[in-house]
Amino acid sequence: MLAIAVVVVFGITYGSKHFVVNEKTLYFENLPAAFDGYRIVQFSDFHAESFHRFGHEDLVGKMVELINAQNADAVCFTGDIVTRLSSELEGFESVLSGIKARDGVFSIMGNHDYAMYNKGMSEMEKQADVVALQKKEKSFGWKMLLNANQIVKRGGQSIAIVGVENVGSFPHYPSRGNLPLALDGLDKNVFKVLLSHDPSHWKKEVLPRTDVQLTLSGHTHAGQIKMFGWSHAQWLYKEWSGIYEDKGRYLNVNEGVGCVILPFRLGAWPEINVITLKRK
């Protein structure tokens, strides 16, 4: 019991605060030359409640400093900004508004962002909370992609950043995603970066039905415990952490920066990814 107690205390007092920056370079044959070296910073699963609990609010400033230090062309947040309610964001407005990138901050919704874990709320109250959350997130200056896309231009060339609402991997998760709508209006040959919260969406729909070259997901937290490359998250998700490849198309699963249940992490440290796009 003492050993378990020591591990829990370590995971709370050190593990949940031990932010890491993991860099990856991915090569694509069809990446426009103007975007060779384009830097995308990805973070995910903020779960604002986990920073309020145990008084870890100061860590949010540390996270923002780390993100801004990466000299990003675009910052992508892949969902779950809260755990239960939009009110969790109170007190974080100023610091989250400080995240900067040349082409802006892009974000999507995760399963927790739909107020689904508030059993005492009516459906009307839940919808009102979702609207409040989206309004708050947009007030940060973030570009929310709710089944939508945005073109980013460089020197006469362009890529598309696409965002789809949550596509649940289990029946109890919200499935609001509409990938055809998110891709609507895009030229077939444009290079596409897709933000989709749940990584199971990649094999379920992205690979078989689209030509999206890079998908960015979160959701799994790598189980908040990862030892020697193993996590219990892999019992639920085939793609649960890091880079996956299929015929030159890639998925990156970010392990998240926040926590659920307990502000505890062991091995699966709070993660910020820097993904550099390169031409083959």
Tab-separated table of C-alpha atoms in Angstrom:
chain	number	residue	atom	x	y	z
A	1	MET	CA	0.000	0.000	0.000
A	2	LEU	CA	2.852	2.351	0.780
A	3	ALA	CA	4.341	1.818	-2.690
A	4	ILE	CA	0.985	2.588	-4.318
A	5	ALA	CA	0.645	5.739	-2.219
A	6	VAL	CA	4.135	6.872	-3.246
A	7	VAL	CA	3.340	6.320	-6.942
A	8	VAL	CA	0.067	8.263	-6.674
A	9	VAL	CA	1.736	11.176	-4.898
A	10	PHE	CA	4.528	11.190	-7.494
A	11	GLY	CA	2.033	11.147	-10.361
A	12	ILE	CA	0.145	14.103	-8.865
A	13	THR	CA	3.000	16.253	-7.621
A	14	TYR	CA	5.453	15.611	-10.479
A	15	GLY	CA	3.879	13.632	-13.310
A	16	SER	CA	0.940	15.939	-13.969
A	17	LYS	CA	3.324	18.924	-14.074
A	18	HIS	CA	6.095	17.386	-16.200
A	19	PHE	CA	5.340	18.932	-19.592
A	20	VAL	CA	7.295	17.503	-22.508
A	21	VAL	CA	7.752	18.737	-26.077
A	22	ASN	CA	8.015	15.924	-28.629
A	23	GLU	CA	9.141	16.848	-32.153
A	24	LYS	CA	8.377	14.842	-35.270
A	25	THR	CA	9.161	15.412	-38.955
A	26	LEU	CA	6.844	13.925	-41.572
A	27	TYR	CA	7.534	13.740	-45.321
A	28	PHE	CA	4.907	14.086	-48.057
A	29	GLU	CA	5.250	13.897	-51.820
A	30	ASN	CA	2.367	16.284	-52.467
A	31	LEU	CA	3.220	18.975	-49.926
A	32	PRO	CA	3.422	22.365	-51.700
A	33	ALA	CA	6.973	23.719	-51.844
A	34	ALA	CA	5.957	26.891	-50.009
A	35	PHE	CA	5.021	24.767	-46.988
A	36	ASP	CA	8.271	22.800	-46.816
A	37	GLY	CA	9.285	23.146	-43.162
A	38	TYR	CA	5.811	24.236	-41.970
A	39	ARG	CA	5.598	23.822	-38.186
A	40	ILE	CA	2.377	22.669	-36.542
A	41	VAL	CA	2.168	22.654	-32.755
A	42	GLN	CA	-0.499	20.304	-31.429
A	43	PHE	CA	-1.895	20.066	-27.920
A	44	SER	CA	-5.021	18.314	-26.756
A	45	ASP	CA	-7.308	17.366	-23.857
A	46	PHE	CA	-6.801	20.436	-21.708
A	47	HIS	CA	-9.533	19.431	-19.220
A	48	ALA	CA	-9.587	22.769	-17.408
A	49	GLU	CA	-11.068	21.209	-14.268
A	50	SER	CA	-7.882	19.215	-13.701
A	51	PHE	CA	-5.830	22.411	-13.339
A	52	HIS	CA	-8.271	23.922	-10.855
A	53	ARG	CA	-8.259	20.790	-8.751
A	54	PHE	CA	-5.218	20.650	-6.450
A	55	GLY	CA	-4.372	24.276	-7.336
A	56	HIS	CA	-2.385	23.704	-10.536
A	57	GLU	CA	-3.633	26.867	-12.281
A	58	ASP	CA	-0.095	28.258	-12.636
A	59	LEU	CA	0.797	25.344	-14.932
A	60	VAL	CA	-1.395	26.778	-17.693
A	61	GLY	CA	0.968	29.721	-18.058
A	62	LYS	CA	3.895	27.305	-18.279
A	63	MET	CA	2.081	25.367	-21.003
A	64	VAL	CA	1.393	28.515	-23.022
A	65	GLU	CA	5.034	29.602	-22.739
A	66	LEU	CA	6.165	26.204	-24.052
A	67	ILE	CA	3.734	26.375	-26.964
A	68	ASN	CA	4.770	29.900	-27.944
A	69	ALA	CA	8.459	28.994	-27.695
A	70	GLN	CA	8.055	26.478	-30.559
A	71	ASN	CA	7.770	29.186	-33.233
A	72	ALA	CA	4.652	27.636	-34.743
A	73	ASP	CA	3.137	28.404	-38.111
A	74	ALA	CA	-0.141	26.988	-36.784
A	75	VAL	CA	-1.281	25.751	-33.387
A	76	CYS	CA	-3.899	23.000	-33.397
A	77	PHE	CA	-5.968	22.057	-30.344
A	78	THR	CA	-7.734	18.721	-30.766
A	79	GLY	CA	-10.577	18.872	-28.277
A	80	ASP	CA	-11.711	18.378	-24.670
A	81	ILE	CA	-10.988	21.858	-23.407
A	82	VAL	CA	-13.166	21.080	-20.367
A	83	THR	CA	-14.238	17.981	-18.468
A	84	ARG	CA	-17.856	18.788	-17.586
A	85	LEU	CA	-18.833	22.462	-17.885
A	86	SER	CA	-17.834	25.586	-19.794
A	87	SER	CA	-17.470	27.435	-16.473
A	88	GLU	CA	-14.218	25.532	-15.872
A	89	LEU	CA	-12.564	28.015	-18.254
A	90	GLU	CA	-13.137	30.927	-15.874
A	91	GLY	CA	-9.789	32.374	-14.855
A	92	PHE	CA	-7.975	30.960	-17.889
A	93	GLU	CA	-9.300	33.402	-20.494
A	94	SER	CA	-6.308	35.737	-20.517
A	95	VAL	CA	-3.607	33.079	-20.519
A	96	LEU	CA	-5.215	30.911	-23.219
A	97	SER	CA	-5.732	34.012	-25.360
A	98	GLY	CA	-1.951	34.376	-25.265
A	99	ILE	CA	-1.280	31.355	-27.497
A	100	LYS	CA	0.107	32.686	-30.775
A	101	ALA	CA	1.071	31.329	-34.197
A	102	ARG	CA	1.655	32.940	-37.583
A	103	ASP	CA	-1.492	31.466	-39.127
A	104	GLY	CA	-3.487	31.277	-35.923
A	105	VAL	CA	-4.835	28.767	-33.422
A	106	PHE	CA	-7.303	26.169	-34.747
A	107	SER	CA	-9.536	24.076	-32.491
A	108	ILE	CA	-12.260	21.432	-32.479
A	109	MET	CA	-14.704	19.867	-30.022
A	110	GLY	CA	-14.028	16.697	-28.029
A	111	ASN	CA	-16.532	14.375	-26.360
A	112	HIS	CA	-16.265	16.170	-22.994
A	113	ASP	CA	-17.082	19.531	-24.597
A	114	TYR	CA	-20.761	18.620	-25.139
A	115	ALA	CA	-21.687	18.689	-21.406
A	116	MET	CA	-22.487	14.982	-21.651
A	117	TYR	CA	-21.211	14.170	-18.136
A	118	ASN	CA	-23.760	16.382	-16.344
A	119	LYS	CA	-26.583	13.961	-15.586
A	120	GLY	CA	-28.655	16.551	-13.722
A	121	MET	CA	-28.859	18.910	-16.702
A	122	SER	CA	-31.650	18.945	-19.235
A	123	GLU	CA	-30.838	18.692	-22.931
A	124	MET	CA	-31.663	22.376	-23.295
A	125	GLU	CA	-29.226	23.262	-20.498
A	126	LYS	CA	-26.542	21.104	-22.085
A	127	GLN	CA	-26.999	22.825	-25.433
A	128	ALA	CA	-26.766	26.215	-23.748
A	129	ASP	CA	-23.507	25.160	-22.117
A	130	VAL	CA	-22.099	24.013	-25.476
A	131	VAL	CA	-22.951	27.408	-26.968
A	132	ALA	CA	-21.287	29.130	-24.005
A	133	LEU	CA	-18.167	26.997	-24.424
A	134	GLN	CA	-17.895	27.766	-28.134
A	135	LYS	CA	-18.369	31.476	-27.479
A	136	LYS	CA	-15.666	31.406	-24.817
A	137	GLU	CA	-13.225	29.499	-27.041
A	138	LYS	CA	-13.758	31.902	-29.934
A	139	SER	CA	-13.142	34.821	-27.555
A	140	PHE	CA	-9.579	33.505	-27.105
A	141	GLY	CA	-9.016	34.349	-30.773
A	142	TRP	CA	-9.052	30.650	-31.692
A	143	LYS	CA	-10.575	29.537	-34.991
A	144	MET	CA	-13.092	26.831	-34.164
A	145	LEU	CA	-13.616	24.395	-37.021
A	146	LEU	CA	-17.058	22.877	-36.501
A	147	ASN	CA	-17.262	20.541	-39.503
A	148	ALA	CA	-15.500	23.241	-41.492
A	149	ASN	CA	-12.184	24.081	-43.113
A	150	GLN	CA	-9.874	27.021	-43.624
A	151	ILE	CA	-7.334	27.657	-46.361
A	152	VAL	CA	-3.842	28.747	-45.358
A	153	LYS	CA	-1.777	30.445	-48.050
A	154	ARG	CA	1.956	30.830	-48.607
A	155	GLY	CA	3.497	32.383	-51.711
A	156	GLY	CA	0.595	31.604	-53.994
A	157	GLN	CA	0.250	28.032	-52.718
A	158	SER	CA	-2.110	26.709	-50.081
A	159	ILE	CA	-3.035	23.905	-47.707
A	160	ALA	CA	-6.324	23.270	-45.903
A	161	ILE	CA	-6.795	22.852	-42.168
A	162	VAL	CA	-9.981	20.879	-41.600
A	163	GLY	CA	-11.870	20.341	-38.377
A	164	VAL	CA	-14.562	17.765	-37.682
A	165	GLU	CA	-16.763	17.614	-34.602
A	166	ASN	CA	-16.473	14.580	-32.357
A	167	VAL	CA	-16.946	11.156	-33.954
A	168	GLY	CA	-17.405	8.775	-31.025
A	169	SER	CA	-15.687	5.398	-30.875
A	170	PHE	CA	-18.295	4.067	-28.415
A	171	PRO	CA	-22.101	4.483	-28.446
A	172	HIS	CA	-22.169	6.678	-25.317
A	173	TYR	CA	-19.865	9.298	-26.892
A	174	PRO	CA	-21.383	12.116	-28.962
A	175	SER	CA	-21.103	11.712	-32.718
A	176	ARG	CA	-21.600	15.148	-34.247
A	177	GLY	CA	-18.934	14.849	-36.912
A	178	ASN	CA	-19.749	15.366	-40.565
A	179	LEU	CA	-16.579	14.766	-42.545
A	180	PRO	CA	-18.058	15.410	-46.018
A	181	LEU	CA	-19.341	18.770	-44.769
A	182	ALA	CA	-15.959	19.571	-43.224
A	183	LEU	CA	-14.260	18.911	-46.574
A	184	ASP	CA	-16.882	20.701	-48.630
A	185	GLY	CA	-15.570	23.193	-51.166
A	186	LEU	CA	-11.967	22.033	-51.074
A	187	ASP	CA	-10.028	21.345	-54.246
A	188	LYS	CA	-9.377	17.625	-54.555
A	189	ASN	CA	-5.625	18.126	-54.851
A	190	VAL	CA	-5.145	20.484	-51.898
A	191	PHE	CA	-2.978	19.153	-49.062
A	192	LYS	CA	-5.215	18.557	-46.042
A	193	VAL	CA	-4.545	18.495	-42.312
A	194	LEU	CA	-7.530	17.129	-40.379
A	195	LEU	CA	-8.283	17.711	-36.702
A	196	SER	CA	-10.438	14.877	-35.319
A	197	HIS	CA	-10.571	14.269	-31.576
A	198	ASP	CA	-10.993	10.483	-31.460
A	199	PRO	CA	-8.173	8.556	-33.222
A	200	SER	CA	-10.474	5.636	-34.099
A	201	HIS	CA	-12.040	7.964	-36.697
A	202	TRP	CA	-8.871	7.609	-38.805
A	203	LYS	CA	-9.417	3.977	-39.817
A	204	LYS	CA	-13.195	4.191	-39.541
A	205	GLU	CA	-13.730	6.960	-42.094
A	206	VAL	CA	-10.694	9.132	-42.862
A	207	LEU	CA	-8.564	6.476	-44.589
A	208	PRO	CA	-11.271	4.691	-46.600
A	209	ARG	CA	-13.301	7.744	-47.645
A	210	THR	CA	-10.915	10.679	-48.047
A	211	ASP	CA	-7.444	11.609	-49.281
A	212	VAL	CA	-6.505	13.487	-46.078
A	213	GLN	CA	-2.737	13.292	-45.704
A	214	LEU	CA	-2.339	14.120	-42.001
A	215	THR	CA	-4.813	13.609	-39.145
A	216	LEU	CA	-4.276	15.010	-35.640
A	217	SER	CA	-6.129	13.421	-32.706
A	218	GLY	CA	-6.047	13.168	-28.928
A	219	HIS	CA	-8.658	11.648	-26.593
A	220	THR	CA	-6.755	8.644	-25.173
A	221	HIS	CA	-4.353	10.459	-22.781
A	222	ALA	CA	-2.277	7.283	-23.300
A	223	GLY	CA	-4.272	6.129	-20.289
A	224	GLN	CA	-2.320	8.695	-18.179
A	225	ILE	CA	-0.004	5.764	-17.424
A	226	LYS	CA	2.609	4.549	-19.912
A	227	MET	CA	5.462	2.264	-18.938
A	228	PHE	CA	8.007	0.722	-21.333
A	229	GLY	CA	5.786	1.505	-24.317
A	230	TRP	CA	2.733	-0.146	-22.742
A	231	SER	CA	-0.526	1.424	-21.575
A	232	HIS	CA	-3.946	0.080	-20.725
A	233	ALA	CA	-5.233	2.553	-23.352
A	234	GLN	CA	-4.240	0.025	-26.023
A	235	TRP	CA	-6.970	-2.311	-24.775
A	236	LEU	CA	-9.513	0.222	-26.054
A	237	TYR	CA	-7.739	1.926	-28.972
A	238	LYS	CA	-5.539	0.485	-31.690
A	239	GLU	CA	-4.048	3.949	-32.221
A	240	TRP	CA	-3.453	5.447	-28.798
A	241	SER	CA	-0.159	7.395	-28.813
A	242	GLY	CA	2.281	8.832	-31.327
A	243	ILE	CA	2.613	8.479	-35.088
A	244	TYR	CA	0.819	5.899	-37.235
A	245	GLU	CA	1.291	5.529	-41.011
A	246	ASP	CA	-0.716	3.970	-43.818
A	247	LYS	CA	0.618	4.250	-47.386
A	248	GLY	CA	2.142	7.650	-46.831
A	249	ARG	CA	-0.778	9.038	-44.828
A	250	TYR	CA	-0.277	9.790	-41.158
A	251	LEU	CA	-2.093	10.012	-37.842
A	252	ASN	CA	-0.637	11.652	-34.750
A	253	VAL	CA	-2.242	10.885	-31.393
A	254	ASN	CA	-1.324	13.489	-28.788
A	255	GLU	CA	-1.309	12.280	-25.169
A	256	GLY	CA	-2.952	15.452	-23.876
A	257	VAL	CA	-1.954	18.049	-21.314
A	258	GLY	CA	-4.739	17.688	-18.750
A	259	CYS	CA	-6.198	14.812	-16.758
A	260	VAL	CA	-9.489	13.166	-15.867
A	261	ILE	CA	-10.503	11.622	-12.518
A	262	LEU	CA	-7.185	12.570	-10.862
A	263	PRO	CA	-4.516	15.120	-11.870
A	264	PHE	CA	-2.155	12.151	-12.192
A	265	ARG	CA	0.264	11.044	-14.904
A	266	LEU	CA	3.002	8.443	-14.927
A	267	GLY	CA	5.101	8.001	-18.063
A	268	ALA	CA	2.337	9.527	-20.193
A	269	TRP	CA	3.554	13.019	-19.414
A	270	PRO	CA	1.582	16.139	-20.444
A	271	GLU	CA	2.554	16.444	-24.095
A	272	ILE	CA	3.023	19.174	-26.680
A	273	ASN	CA	3.833	18.002	-30.210
A	274	VAL	CA	5.770	19.906	-32.846
A	275	ILE	CA	5.133	18.389	-36.280
A	276	THR	CA	7.263	19.687	-39.131
A	277	LEU	CA	5.964	19.062	-42.647
A	278	LYS	CA	8.602	18.346	-45.289
A	279	ARG	CA	8.542	17.567	-48.998
A	280	LYS	CA	9.946	14.220	-50.041
